[in-house]
XYZ file of C-alpha atoms in Angstrom:
281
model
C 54.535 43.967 0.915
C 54.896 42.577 4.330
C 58.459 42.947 6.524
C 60.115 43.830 2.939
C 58.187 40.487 1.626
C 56.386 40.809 -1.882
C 53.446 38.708 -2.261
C 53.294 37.668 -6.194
C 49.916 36.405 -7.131
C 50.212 33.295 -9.359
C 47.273 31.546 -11.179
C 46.581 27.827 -11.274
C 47.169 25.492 -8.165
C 50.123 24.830 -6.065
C 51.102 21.157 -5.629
C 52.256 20.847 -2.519
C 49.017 23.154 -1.088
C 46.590 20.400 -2.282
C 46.452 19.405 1.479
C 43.251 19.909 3.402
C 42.777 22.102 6.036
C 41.640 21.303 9.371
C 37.767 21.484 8.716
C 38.505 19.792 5.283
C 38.871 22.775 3.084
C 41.087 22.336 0.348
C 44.184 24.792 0.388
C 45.236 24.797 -3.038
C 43.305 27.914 -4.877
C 43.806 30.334 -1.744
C 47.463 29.724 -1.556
C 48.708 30.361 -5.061
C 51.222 32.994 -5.010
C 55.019 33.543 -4.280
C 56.010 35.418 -1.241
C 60.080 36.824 -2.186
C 61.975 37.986 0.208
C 65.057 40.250 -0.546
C 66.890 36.852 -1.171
C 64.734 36.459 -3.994
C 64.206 39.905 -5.035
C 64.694 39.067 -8.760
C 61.770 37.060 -8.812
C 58.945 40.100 -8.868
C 60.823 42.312 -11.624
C 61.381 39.203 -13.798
C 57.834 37.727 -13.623
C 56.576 41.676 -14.197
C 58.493 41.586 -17.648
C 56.939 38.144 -18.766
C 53.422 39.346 -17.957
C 54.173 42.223 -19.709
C 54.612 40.833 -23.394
C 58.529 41.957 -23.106
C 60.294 38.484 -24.385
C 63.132 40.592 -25.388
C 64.128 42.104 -21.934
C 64.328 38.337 -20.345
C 64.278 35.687 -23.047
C 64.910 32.810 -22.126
C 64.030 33.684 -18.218
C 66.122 30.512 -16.616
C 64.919 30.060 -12.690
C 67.720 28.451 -11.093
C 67.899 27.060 -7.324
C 67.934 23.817 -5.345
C 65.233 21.717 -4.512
C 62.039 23.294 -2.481
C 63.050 27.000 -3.470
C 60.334 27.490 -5.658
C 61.269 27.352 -9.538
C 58.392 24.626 -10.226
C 56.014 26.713 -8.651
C 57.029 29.912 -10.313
C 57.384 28.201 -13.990
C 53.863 26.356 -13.477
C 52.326 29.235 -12.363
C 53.598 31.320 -15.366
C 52.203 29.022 -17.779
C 48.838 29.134 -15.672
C 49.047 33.050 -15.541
C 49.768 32.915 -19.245
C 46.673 30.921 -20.260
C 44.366 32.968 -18.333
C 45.439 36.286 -19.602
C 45.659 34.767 -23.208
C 43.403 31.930 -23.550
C 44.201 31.581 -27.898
C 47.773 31.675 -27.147
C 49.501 28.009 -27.534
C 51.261 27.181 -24.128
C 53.729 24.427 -23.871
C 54.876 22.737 -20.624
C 56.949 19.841 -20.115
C 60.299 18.167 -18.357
C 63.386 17.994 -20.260
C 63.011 14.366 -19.615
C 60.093 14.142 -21.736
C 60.867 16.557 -24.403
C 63.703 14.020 -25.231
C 61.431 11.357 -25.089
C 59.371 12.402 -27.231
C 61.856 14.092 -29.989
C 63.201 10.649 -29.586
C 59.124 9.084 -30.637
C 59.347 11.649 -33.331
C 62.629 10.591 -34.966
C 61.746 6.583 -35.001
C 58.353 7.221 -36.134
C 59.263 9.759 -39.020
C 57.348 12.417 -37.376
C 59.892 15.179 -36.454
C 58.081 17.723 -38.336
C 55.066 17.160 -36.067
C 57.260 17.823 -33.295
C 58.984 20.734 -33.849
C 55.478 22.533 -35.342
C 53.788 22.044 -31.397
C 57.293 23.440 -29.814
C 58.428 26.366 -32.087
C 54.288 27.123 -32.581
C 53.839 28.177 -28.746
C 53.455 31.699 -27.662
C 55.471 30.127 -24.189
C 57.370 27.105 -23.631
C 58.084 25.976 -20.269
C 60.772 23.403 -19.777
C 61.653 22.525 -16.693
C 65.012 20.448 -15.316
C 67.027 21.473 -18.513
C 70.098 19.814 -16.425
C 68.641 16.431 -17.210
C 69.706 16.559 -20.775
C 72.889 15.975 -19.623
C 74.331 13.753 -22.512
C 71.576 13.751 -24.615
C 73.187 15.249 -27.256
C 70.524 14.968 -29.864
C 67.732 16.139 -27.889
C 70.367 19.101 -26.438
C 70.984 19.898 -30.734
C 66.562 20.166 -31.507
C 66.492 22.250 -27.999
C 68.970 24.476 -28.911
C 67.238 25.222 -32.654
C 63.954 25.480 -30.884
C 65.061 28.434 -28.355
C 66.654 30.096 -31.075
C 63.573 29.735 -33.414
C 61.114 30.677 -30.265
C 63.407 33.555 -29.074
C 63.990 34.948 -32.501
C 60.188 34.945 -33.225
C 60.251 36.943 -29.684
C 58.205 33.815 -28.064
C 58.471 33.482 -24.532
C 60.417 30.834 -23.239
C 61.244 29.790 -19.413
C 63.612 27.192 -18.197
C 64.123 25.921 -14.541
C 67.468 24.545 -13.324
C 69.462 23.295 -10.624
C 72.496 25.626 -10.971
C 72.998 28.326 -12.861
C 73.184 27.899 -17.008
C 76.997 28.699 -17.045
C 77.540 25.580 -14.573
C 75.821 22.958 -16.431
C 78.701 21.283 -17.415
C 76.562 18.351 -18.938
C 75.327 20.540 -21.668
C 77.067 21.826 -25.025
C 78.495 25.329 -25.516
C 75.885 26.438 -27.623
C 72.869 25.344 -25.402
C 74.808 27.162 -22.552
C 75.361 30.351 -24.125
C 71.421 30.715 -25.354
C 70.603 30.055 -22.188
C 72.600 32.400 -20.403
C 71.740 35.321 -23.433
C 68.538 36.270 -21.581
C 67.792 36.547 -17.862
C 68.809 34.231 -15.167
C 67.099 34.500 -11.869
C 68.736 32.528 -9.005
C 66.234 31.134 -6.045
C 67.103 30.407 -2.706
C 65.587 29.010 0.709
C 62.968 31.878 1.952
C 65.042 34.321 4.624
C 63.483 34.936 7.852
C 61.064 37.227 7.046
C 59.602 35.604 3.887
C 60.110 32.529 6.586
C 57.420 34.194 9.304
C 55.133 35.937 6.303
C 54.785 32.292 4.880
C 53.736 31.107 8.320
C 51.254 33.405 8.362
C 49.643 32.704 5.123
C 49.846 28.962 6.376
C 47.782 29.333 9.957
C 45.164 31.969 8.032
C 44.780 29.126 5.344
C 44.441 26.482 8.325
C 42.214 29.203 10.623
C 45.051 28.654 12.910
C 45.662 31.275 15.917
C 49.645 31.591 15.758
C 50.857 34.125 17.902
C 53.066 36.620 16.356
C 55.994 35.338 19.059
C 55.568 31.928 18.318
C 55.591 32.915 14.368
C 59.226 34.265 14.833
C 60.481 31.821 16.968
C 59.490 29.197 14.765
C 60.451 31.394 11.635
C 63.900 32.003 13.309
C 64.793 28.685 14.040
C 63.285 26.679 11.397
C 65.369 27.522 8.094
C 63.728 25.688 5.574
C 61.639 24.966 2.028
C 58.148 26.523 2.043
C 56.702 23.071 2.080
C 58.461 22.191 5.133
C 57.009 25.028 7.357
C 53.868 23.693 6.337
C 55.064 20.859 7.308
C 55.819 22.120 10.961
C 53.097 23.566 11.193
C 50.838 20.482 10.593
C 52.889 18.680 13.214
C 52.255 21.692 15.620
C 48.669 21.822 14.729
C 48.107 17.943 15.199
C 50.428 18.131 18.563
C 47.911 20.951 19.425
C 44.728 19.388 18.831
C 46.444 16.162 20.734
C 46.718 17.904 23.908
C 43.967 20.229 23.516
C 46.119 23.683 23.862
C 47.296 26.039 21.793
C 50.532 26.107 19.715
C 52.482 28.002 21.949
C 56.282 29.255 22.486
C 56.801 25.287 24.912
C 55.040 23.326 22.540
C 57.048 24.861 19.529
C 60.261 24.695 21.544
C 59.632 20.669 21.877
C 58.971 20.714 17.964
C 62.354 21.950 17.874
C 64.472 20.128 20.474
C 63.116 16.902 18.762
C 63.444 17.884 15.462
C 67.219 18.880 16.157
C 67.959 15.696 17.599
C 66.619 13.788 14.184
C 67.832 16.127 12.014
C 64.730 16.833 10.493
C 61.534 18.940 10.553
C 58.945 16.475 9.243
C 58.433 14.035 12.513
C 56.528 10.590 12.346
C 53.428 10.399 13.764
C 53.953 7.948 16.525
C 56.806 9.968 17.844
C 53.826 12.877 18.782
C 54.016 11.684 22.653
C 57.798 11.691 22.498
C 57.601 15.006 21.105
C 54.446 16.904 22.958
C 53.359 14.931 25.978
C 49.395 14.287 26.505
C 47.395 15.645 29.471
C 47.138 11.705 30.067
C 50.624 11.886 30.923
């Protein structure tokens, strides 16, 4: 634990990590884990119970959030964890998207039984952007039988969302109330200090010297996904390696002056010499 940040260890590979670092090491093994801050303090507890072979304390587990806080990564890397720790156990993972297309395949091609044998077979089924069943009626009605089937069997199952269960409006009563029998674990944008800790992990990934004043300025000011401190700090380290300095407290303020005045963090290349001037200027 690091300034009241819990560092969860996740297996499997983090999407937006696969980026290089700056002597062309790839970042996606050594940065798979979830750092929660006491905004997400739900998260550790909840994942601890899954790992645990307890279905019945948090079944269905529904991770619930906007965009960039973190559900994708947490419901990938459960499935990951999952297989590792019980390679003969049947995982499932797919979008809501694509479980209706494919119980739609199954009904025109007579082969529903097929279907629900691979979903209400799996030790864990991850589905992720239930909200996107949003009139789909039919493929709401097979979802709804499969949870029940999976959850009475005491089969894990975990579902990410945009809102919470009791606020998808697009989805029938039944569906809703399953969802919202187990646990629900809301996410939210990373706090200050899970802000600076992530920083940290980012310039030791990057072998990046990042003072710890710099750290918290840019933690402080910068309230944002995960990906998009990365983000920063790519600009920063690019801005850095431009002018041949360090990423200091003037450099980072620049970062931020600019990015305030375009509304956003990630910055175009060829506005680098608007942004940080050269030692040519």
């Amino acid at each position: 634990m690091l300034d009241g940040v819990v560092t969860i260890p996740i297996a499997g590979r983090l999407n937006p990590l696969d980026i290089e670092g700056a002597d062309g090491q790839d970042l996606g093994r050594g940065a798979c884990q979830f750092l929660a801050g006491p905004e997400n303090r739900l998260v550790e507890p909840a994942l601890r119970a899954v790992f645990a072979g307890r279905p019945r304390r948090c079944n269905p587990l529904v991770l619930f959030g906007p965009s960039g806080t973190g559900k994708s990564h947490l419901a990938q890397g459960i499935a990951a964890e999952w297989k590792q720790n019980h390679p003969r156990h049947k995982v499932v993972c797919i979008c809501a998207v694509d479980f209706s297309r494919e119980l739609k395949d199954a009904i025109e091609t007579q082969a529903t039984d097929e279907f629900r044998a691979r979903y209400r077979h799996a030790a864990l089924l991850v589905l992720e952007d239930i909200d996107r069943l949003a009139g789909k009626q039919t493929a709401q009605e097979e979802l709804l039988s499969t949870l029940d089937a999976l959850v009475s069997a005491d089969r894990q199952v975990v579902v990410t969302a945009a809102v919470a269960p009791s606020r998808l409006s697009g989805l029938m009563a039944g569906l809703r109330s399953r969802l919202t029998s187990g646990l629900t674990v809301p996410l939210v944008l990373p706090g200050a200090d899970a802000r600076l800790a992530i920083l940290r992990r980012w310039a030791e990934l990057r072998s990046l010297e990042l003072a710890e004043p710099v750290a918290r300025l840019l933690a402080d000011s910068l309230k944002v996904t995960a990906g998009e401190l990365l983000g920063a700090l790519v600009q920063l380290e690019a801005a850095a390696r431009l002018n041949k300095r360090a990423i200091d407290a003037d450099l980072v303020r620049g970062y931020l002056a600019q990015a305030r005045l375009r509304d956003a963090v990630a910055l175009d290349r060829p506005g680098y010499r608007s942004i940080f001037r050269t030692n040519a200027d």
